[in-house]
Structures are given as C-alpha cells and as structure tokens.
XYZ file of C-alpha atoms in Angstrom:
416
model
C 39.639 -54.367 -16.728
C 41.513 -51.118 -17.390
C 43.500 -49.645 -14.498
C 43.813 -45.900 -15.113
C 45.507 -42.999 -13.349
C 43.452 -39.827 -12.810
C 45.386 -36.597 -13.444
C 42.877 -33.730 -12.974
C 42.913 -31.092 -15.732
C 45.293 -33.235 -17.744
C 44.656 -36.910 -18.479
C 43.150 -40.301 -17.698
C 45.137 -43.384 -18.581
C 48.088 -45.661 -18.114
C 51.297 -46.377 -19.978
C 50.473 -46.798 -23.664
C 46.831 -45.766 -23.208
C 46.549 -42.189 -21.980
C 43.730 -39.864 -23.013
C 44.848 -36.254 -22.611
C 42.541 -33.255 -22.411
C 43.088 -31.106 -25.498
C 44.346 -33.975 -27.634
C 43.081 -34.146 -31.249
C 40.427 -36.697 -32.176
C 42.846 -38.579 -34.443
C 45.338 -39.098 -31.620
C 42.632 -40.646 -29.442
C 41.594 -42.982 -32.263
C 45.231 -44.008 -32.777
C 45.495 -44.926 -29.075
C 42.303 -46.994 -29.304
C 43.565 -48.799 -32.409
C 46.871 -49.557 -30.696
C 45.007 -51.033 -27.705
C 42.354 -52.902 -29.696
C 42.951 -56.155 -27.805
C 42.194 -54.455 -24.491
C 39.559 -51.950 -25.609
C 37.392 -54.192 -27.751
C 34.428 -51.963 -28.595
C 34.332 -48.312 -29.679
C 31.347 -46.291 -30.903
C 31.578 -42.964 -32.742
C 28.587 -40.746 -31.935
C 27.726 -37.577 -33.862
C 24.754 -35.758 -35.382
C 24.677 -36.766 -39.031
C 22.557 -33.896 -40.368
C 24.295 -31.168 -38.354
C 27.661 -32.370 -36.982
C 28.513 -28.986 -35.405
C 25.330 -28.863 -33.317
C 26.516 -31.392 -30.715
C 29.740 -32.853 -29.390
C 31.654 -35.583 -31.190
C 31.922 -38.578 -28.856
C 33.918 -41.792 -28.644
C 32.045 -44.231 -26.394
C 33.736 -47.302 -24.928
C 30.733 -49.368 -23.733
C 32.779 -52.268 -22.334
C 34.863 -49.862 -20.240
C 32.184 -47.361 -19.201
C 34.024 -44.353 -20.682
C 33.004 -41.481 -22.944
C 35.590 -39.251 -24.628
C 33.800 -36.016 -25.533
C 35.325 -33.790 -28.224
C 34.444 -30.249 -29.218
C 32.734 -30.691 -32.590
C 34.461 -27.689 -34.192
C 38.012 -27.858 -32.811
C 37.859 -31.696 -32.664
C 39.901 -31.749 -29.450
C 39.115 -33.669 -26.262
C 37.278 -31.411 -23.807
C 35.661 -33.827 -21.312
C 36.305 -37.371 -20.116
C 33.309 -39.111 -18.549
C 33.488 -42.415 -16.713
C 29.773 -43.216 -16.656
C 30.088 -46.742 -15.203
C 32.642 -46.868 -12.403
C 32.170 -50.621 -11.970
C 33.964 -51.333 -15.266
C 37.333 -49.670 -14.536
C 39.956 -49.382 -11.824
C 40.927 -45.803 -10.966
C 43.922 -44.403 -9.106
C 44.935 -40.937 -7.956
C 48.581 -40.258 -7.042
C 49.118 -44.015 -7.042
C 46.279 -44.680 -4.561
C 43.480 -46.962 -5.754
C 40.038 -45.516 -4.996
C 37.775 -47.389 -7.426
C 37.777 -51.120 -8.188
C 35.726 -54.247 -7.580
C 37.252 -54.445 -4.088
C 37.355 -50.708 -3.431
C 33.958 -48.980 -3.653
C 34.208 -45.231 -4.497
C 32.270 -43.885 -1.526
C 32.044 -40.223 -0.678
C 34.294 -40.746 2.352
C 36.946 -42.540 0.287
C 36.934 -39.817 -2.363
C 37.357 -37.155 0.335
C 40.221 -39.183 1.789
C 41.867 -39.585 -1.633
C 41.394 -36.141 -3.175
C 41.202 -33.966 -0.059
C 38.630 -31.532 1.250
C 36.368 -29.474 -0.998
C 33.073 -27.618 -0.714
C 29.863 -29.595 -0.010
C 28.141 -31.355 -2.919
C 25.861 -29.345 -5.184
C 22.600 -30.768 -6.470
C 22.241 -31.125 -10.248
C 18.554 -31.291 -11.168
C 19.255 -32.518 -14.710
C 21.198 -35.553 -13.480
C 19.196 -35.930 -10.239
C 22.487 -36.291 -8.438
C 24.709 -34.561 -5.929
C 27.961 -33.419 -7.555
C 31.166 -33.319 -5.551
C 33.437 -30.838 -7.321
C 37.225 -30.641 -7.271
C 39.322 -28.625 -9.690
C 39.542 -30.653 -12.897
C 37.442 -33.584 -11.665
C 33.973 -34.141 -10.201
C 31.923 -37.087 -8.945
C 28.167 -37.688 -9.105
C 26.187 -39.347 -6.310
C 22.570 -40.327 -7.061
C 19.944 -38.631 -4.942
C 16.708 -36.637 -5.030
C 15.925 -33.554 -2.964
C 12.388 -32.581 -2.033
C 13.157 -29.116 -0.725
C 14.746 -26.156 -2.420
C 16.451 -24.710 0.639
C 20.132 -23.990 0.382
C 20.756 -26.073 3.498
C 19.425 -29.256 1.936
C 21.363 -28.772 -1.281
C 24.530 -28.686 0.807
C 23.507 -31.587 3.031
C 25.063 -35.016 3.093
C 23.332 -37.516 0.754
C 21.452 -40.006 2.910
C 21.825 -43.756 2.764
C 24.630 -46.030 1.577
C 23.345 -46.205 -2.022
C 23.527 -42.448 -2.428
C 27.003 -42.234 -0.881
C 28.591 -44.294 -3.682
C 29.779 -42.391 -6.757
C 28.012 -43.293 -10.000
C 29.987 -41.123 -12.451
C 33.234 -39.199 -12.781
C 33.942 -36.244 -15.069
C 37.358 -34.823 -15.979
C 37.797 -31.397 -17.567
C 39.895 -28.243 -17.607
C 38.776 -25.632 -15.082
C 37.285 -25.270 -11.633
C 34.042 -27.069 -12.558
C 32.417 -28.871 -15.465
C 30.076 -25.933 -16.123
C 33.029 -23.551 -16.391
C 35.284 -25.874 -18.385
C 36.637 -24.935 -21.783
C 38.277 -26.691 -24.710
C 42.032 -26.445 -24.426
C 44.276 -25.168 -27.155
C 46.513 -27.982 -28.356
C 48.739 -28.598 -25.284
C 52.491 -29.012 -25.646
C 52.379 -32.615 -24.417
C 50.227 -33.589 -27.438
C 52.598 -32.308 -30.136
C 54.708 -35.471 -30.414
C 57.193 -33.566 -32.615
C 54.473 -32.822 -35.154
C 53.474 -29.651 -36.977
C 49.901 -28.417 -36.580
C 47.660 -25.826 -38.176
C 45.949 -22.915 -36.441
C 44.478 -21.421 -39.629
C 44.986 -21.242 -43.381
C 44.324 -18.187 -45.554
C 43.729 -18.637 -49.267
C 45.506 -15.812 -51.104
C 43.517 -14.543 -54.091
C 44.056 -11.724 -56.559
C 41.689 -10.563 -59.323
C 39.466 -13.624 -59.022
C 42.352 -16.101 -59.071
C 44.016 -18.131 -56.356
C 47.678 -17.244 -55.978
C 48.591 -19.526 -53.092
C 47.988 -20.295 -49.426
C 49.322 -18.811 -46.200
C 49.619 -21.477 -43.528
C 49.738 -20.518 -39.836
C 51.654 -23.231 -38.005
C 52.415 -24.443 -34.494
C 55.480 -26.602 -33.933
C 58.069 -27.582 -31.348
C 61.279 -25.586 -31.193
C 64.586 -27.396 -31.643
C 66.198 -25.066 -29.100
C 66.468 -25.799 -25.400
C 63.815 -23.967 -23.377
C 63.436 -23.493 -19.609
C 59.843 -24.774 -19.722
C 58.110 -27.278 -21.961
C 55.326 -24.852 -22.882
C 57.812 -22.268 -24.191
C 59.087 -24.815 -26.700
C 56.001 -24.270 -28.854
C 56.508 -21.729 -31.628
C 54.187 -20.256 -34.244
C 54.916 -18.959 -37.709
C 53.199 -18.195 -41.012
C 54.449 -19.755 -44.247
C 53.266 -18.883 -47.763
C 53.193 -21.413 -50.598
C 52.210 -20.405 -54.117
C 51.382 -22.206 -57.313
C 54.714 -22.934 -58.940
C 56.543 -23.490 -55.653
C 59.116 -26.246 -56.009
C 59.287 -29.417 -53.969
C 62.321 -27.987 -52.176
C 60.365 -24.817 -51.335
C 57.534 -26.810 -49.777
C 59.848 -29.099 -47.827
C 61.746 -26.144 -46.374
C 58.500 -24.386 -45.364
C 56.330 -27.276 -44.133
C 58.772 -30.089 -43.522
C 58.410 -33.661 -44.710
C 54.868 -34.803 -45.587
C 52.993 -37.510 -43.720
C 52.788 -39.487 -46.956
C 53.640 -39.222 -50.649
C 50.862 -40.482 -52.912
C 51.376 -41.075 -56.635
C 48.350 -40.763 -58.901
C 47.798 -44.072 -60.671
C 45.229 -42.577 -63.030
C 43.561 -39.271 -63.765
C 39.787 -39.686 -63.767
C 39.362 -36.035 -64.731
C 41.450 -36.509 -67.870
C 38.333 -36.386 -70.039
C 37.877 -32.733 -69.050
C 41.473 -31.801 -69.964
C 42.520 -30.104 -73.250
C 42.930 -32.503 -76.211
C 46.712 -32.123 -76.334
C 46.982 -33.656 -72.850
C 45.067 -36.812 -73.802
C 48.082 -38.141 -75.652
C 50.220 -38.610 -72.533
C 51.220 -42.253 -72.296
C 50.530 -44.326 -69.243
C 54.260 -44.989 -68.983
C 54.923 -41.291 -68.397
C 55.734 -40.173 -64.883
C 52.643 -39.521 -62.782
C 51.818 -36.456 -60.721
C 52.097 -36.935 -56.973
C 50.619 -35.554 -53.758
C 52.315 -34.506 -50.576
C 49.772 -35.403 -47.874
C 50.066 -33.330 -44.680
C 47.549 -35.093 -42.444
C 48.019 -32.890 -39.354
C 47.486 -29.768 -41.485
C 44.424 -31.088 -43.336
C 46.266 -30.290 -46.564
C 47.324 -32.010 -49.792
C 49.684 -30.453 -52.341
C 49.799 -31.855 -55.883
C 53.062 -31.582 -57.811
C 53.437 -31.809 -61.564
C 55.501 -34.838 -62.560
C 57.460 -32.906 -65.193
C 58.079 -29.483 -63.655
C 58.167 -30.699 -60.003
C 56.128 -27.626 -59.014
C 52.931 -27.250 -57.006
C 49.810 -27.043 -59.148
C 46.924 -27.876 -56.801
C 46.014 -27.584 -53.109
C 43.309 -29.653 -51.403
C 41.880 -28.484 -48.055
C 40.039 -31.029 -45.872
C 37.401 -30.298 -43.211
C 37.323 -33.810 -41.656
C 33.591 -34.027 -40.953
C 32.251 -37.313 -39.545
C 30.192 -39.142 -42.118
C 32.655 -38.445 -44.936
C 34.721 -41.052 -46.775
C 38.036 -39.523 -45.588
C 36.996 -38.909 -41.975
C 39.859 -39.231 -39.466
C 42.554 -39.409 -42.152
C 43.149 -35.667 -41.909
C 42.924 -33.117 -39.121
C 40.505 -30.262 -39.810
C 41.896 -27.466 -41.978
C 40.614 -24.144 -40.582
C 40.671 -22.254 -43.869
C 39.378 -18.854 -44.941
C 38.590 -18.205 -48.604
C 37.607 -14.658 -49.653
C 35.348 -14.498 -52.714
C 34.090 -11.494 -54.623
C 30.371 -11.359 -55.221
C 29.079 -13.267 -58.217
C 26.477 -11.848 -60.586
C 23.518 -13.562 -58.945
C 22.081 -10.691 -56.969
C 18.498 -11.736 -57.638
C 19.087 -15.136 -56.070
C 20.514 -13.790 -52.811
C 17.816 -13.140 -50.187
C 17.420 -9.534 -49.153
C 17.597 -10.561 -45.498
C 20.923 -12.342 -45.934
C 23.401 -11.313 -43.260
C 26.239 -13.429 -44.625
C 28.151 -10.343 -45.659
C 27.813 -6.701 -46.471
C 26.941 -5.728 -50.032
C 30.410 -4.288 -50.611
C 32.395 -6.895 -48.687
C 33.808 -10.139 -50.089
C 32.285 -13.360 -48.883
C 34.548 -15.381 -46.568
C 34.114 -19.155 -46.704
C 35.361 -21.173 -43.731
C 35.487 -24.825 -42.757
C 32.209 -24.410 -40.842
C 30.290 -22.681 -43.677
C 27.179 -24.375 -45.055
C 26.923 -24.731 -48.811
C 23.370 -23.431 -49.290
C 24.087 -19.673 -48.972
C 27.395 -20.081 -50.832
C 25.654 -21.846 -53.706
C 23.230 -18.972 -54.190
C 25.971 -16.396 -53.776
C 28.586 -17.700 -56.213
C 26.693 -19.947 -58.630
C 23.001 -19.177 -58.577
C 20.140 -21.638 -58.127
C 20.508 -23.414 -61.484
C 24.059 -24.751 -61.094
C 24.230 -28.556 -61.084
C 26.942 -30.648 -59.398
C 29.043 -33.610 -60.462
C 28.309 -36.670 -58.309
C 31.359 -38.253 -56.659
C 30.951 -41.852 -55.468
C 34.580 -42.670 -54.498
C 33.960 -46.360 -55.132
C 32.628 -48.851 -57.631
C 29.473 -48.206 -59.624
C 27.416 -50.106 -57.047
C 28.957 -48.069 -54.208
C 29.864 -51.258 -52.356
C 32.844 -49.896 -50.407
C 31.621 -46.436 -49.385
C 29.023 -46.634 -46.592
C 28.639 -42.844 -46.433
C 27.173 -42.336 -49.897
C 27.987 -39.879 -52.648
C 29.144 -36.279 -52.352
C 28.588 -33.428 -54.811
C 31.249 -31.322 -56.524
C 30.661 -27.726 -57.639
C 33.175 -25.735 -59.651
C 33.642 -21.985 -59.325
C 36.529 -20.052 -60.881
C 39.652 -22.042 -59.903
C 38.022 -23.978 -57.057
C 36.103 -27.219 -56.669
C 33.895 -27.568 -53.584
C 33.055 -31.091 -52.460
C 29.765 -30.943 -50.535
C 28.256 -33.589 -48.271
C 24.520 -34.440 -48.302
C 24.089 -32.480 -45.033
C 25.306 -29.300 -46.733
C 28.749 -29.080 -45.123
C 31.877 -28.673 -47.232
C 34.030 -31.821 -47.175
C 36.979 -30.427 -49.132
C 38.052 -27.566 -51.357
C 40.431 -28.081 -54.283
C 42.361 -25.042 -55.515
C 44.067 -25.357 -58.885
C 46.167 -23.094 -61.050
C 44.312 -21.458 -63.914
C 46.287 -21.182 -67.136
C 45.544 -18.555 -69.753
C-alpha cells in the first residue's frame, strides 16, 4: 500500500513517487514506469473521437487514484483519491488515513485545522469539506434546501467518514486552474511555450521557438531562476547553430532508409547505401525534430508533434504549440460562406488544436486525396492505433489522425 504525503496546492507522493500539480503528462508516466513494481496497474482514459473535449486521465485502480490532466496543456490539474481505503495519507508527517486510522471529519479537522462548514454537492450527493488546495467528500443526502441544513453536520458515523479527496491549485476545486509549468518540474530541461512558423511568399523560411529554461545564475528565489527567450532556426542552419540555440537534443536518430526516396528526383536515386545517412535531432520536451543533411550538416526539415492520445508516437514528445500562417488557396467555392475560421483578407492560422476538415477545404479543396501511413508491417501487426493520412501542401506535409486532429506537421526546404 502506498504511503503518500499530502502537500496542498503542490503535490501528492513520497520519495521517488511524487505527483506534482502542473507537471507534464510525460513526467507522470515516467514516475509510474519507474515504480512499476509498486504501482502495478495504470489506465489511460481519453475521448478517442474528440480528445480535447474532456480531460486526459491516468487511473490507478489498485491504488484508488486518478491523475487528471488538462487535455490541451497536458499538465496535471487535479489529483483525486477516489478510494481512501487503498492508500495511506499523511499531512505534515501526521498520518490521517490508513487501515488503522479512519479519515473521519473530526480527524481531518484535527489534522488540517479549522475551515468553513461543509457544502453540499448535489452532483456527488456528498458534503464537501473545503480547505485551500485540498477538499474531502463525505457521503450524504439532504432533503431540504435551506441554507442551515447545507451547513449542518452530516449525521451518522457512515456519513462522517471521508470517501474521496481532491487536490488542486486554488481556494476550491470549482475555482481551480491549470498551473503554468512550475519551477520544481523543470529538472534542468528546456520547454516550449509556443512555436511560430516563419513563412515568406508561400515558403517556409524557418521556425521561431519560444523557450522556458532554468538560469545558470544564482537567484534569490527558485521561481526567479526560470527564464524565457525566443530563438530562430532557419533552413540551412548548421548543427553548431542549433546546438547553441536549443542545446543538446534528447536523442540523435540516424535514418536507416528513406521510404520517400521513390518521390525524389532521379539523380538522387543513385546514392549508395554505404553513403552517410541523414540524421534527426529529437527534442522531446519541445515536440520538435530537426533533420540534418548528411553531407552539408545543415537543417533541411522540421517536424512538429501534437502528442494526441491514440497516435503511434503518443507520449514520446511533449505537445508543440505551433502557429502556421497560410495564405488563402484558390478554392473559394469549397469554403462555406458561413465559415468564421478567418476573415476573407486574413491568412489562416493553423494551430496544434486545429481540426483538419476546414483546413482541407481551405488549402486543398474537396478532391485532394491523402497518402496512407501505416507505420508498421503490411498487416499492421505492431500499430494498435491504425493508419494516419498525409496531405501535402506547398512545403508542408500534414499527418492527420482518423478523428480529424493533426498528429504532426513536416516542414521541408523547397529547392528551385
């Protein structure tokens, strides 16, 4: 049984297994993988057809815990202990929930201090005892609507024992918000706030990356150690340029083969297999890959990842919050008159949350057909998520999931 320390508005955990509010989804998964002998069952819960419509949840059924992540930011916003009989809980070193220590209302008052009387939650049919950053639910039903009864003491021993605990940032669960990435989750990494694709005359020139990172200078407070900056990388940037701007990559991946070689000009087909291969710099925390040419050692392609659940690469990358401005294509008849996606004279801006349907009509028209990408053998034996669909437009390739969300965008250098 897990024995966890409750730190309201911050974290729930113990040494080596601490879930922190505001932490990215990937960090939580890493903690669960590292503690796989203790936490033996994990379920990932999301809405397959519309993953942004509901929270992304990690459920630990053997431990009675739910880790609830904002579906867009993919950061931990709420921790729910829905079965208090499966964990031991402490606050300031004092045990208040275990098999030998029942979490009664009196014990919680004694442990956490005084607060206002419980409020009745009709949806949960429970009284909710609210502290800043943490609240407890006590089962009970009220028959009157008077304010006095809502503030009354739940009757009976069964209704005086807590059934659930919620942890969040704010004065109450209803007023809680998703934290920006807190300083204690940086772990000396570099993270992305947004990425702007720089385009000129219908061509991609490069990318401007807005970063958050820890300062190497001494600071009076931990929070002031976090700095932000914007870095621009263009096609043709050298390896040294990229390293000086973004730092070392999470991984270097060498291309063993080029499956798109058949689409290349004839003079490139003659390259021998013994020639040096192109290679990627994978920046997992930025949701970004940069492909370098093996001969020139210069950047020639960028890949932006959205990290949607249900995709083959889910949880390898953090979400890349990109913005891609596109000029209007010549498909005016196919765009609905009622479309509010953009003004007639304004460029379209594609983001990581954009759905492909309106973009398809806007840039390609209704007759464009995709290339099917299986990412596995011909029988699709190793990819449980199924195929995705790739659409090319100008110097970009959009990989689209069956639910209409964009899985990745590849930007490559166009040569005259």
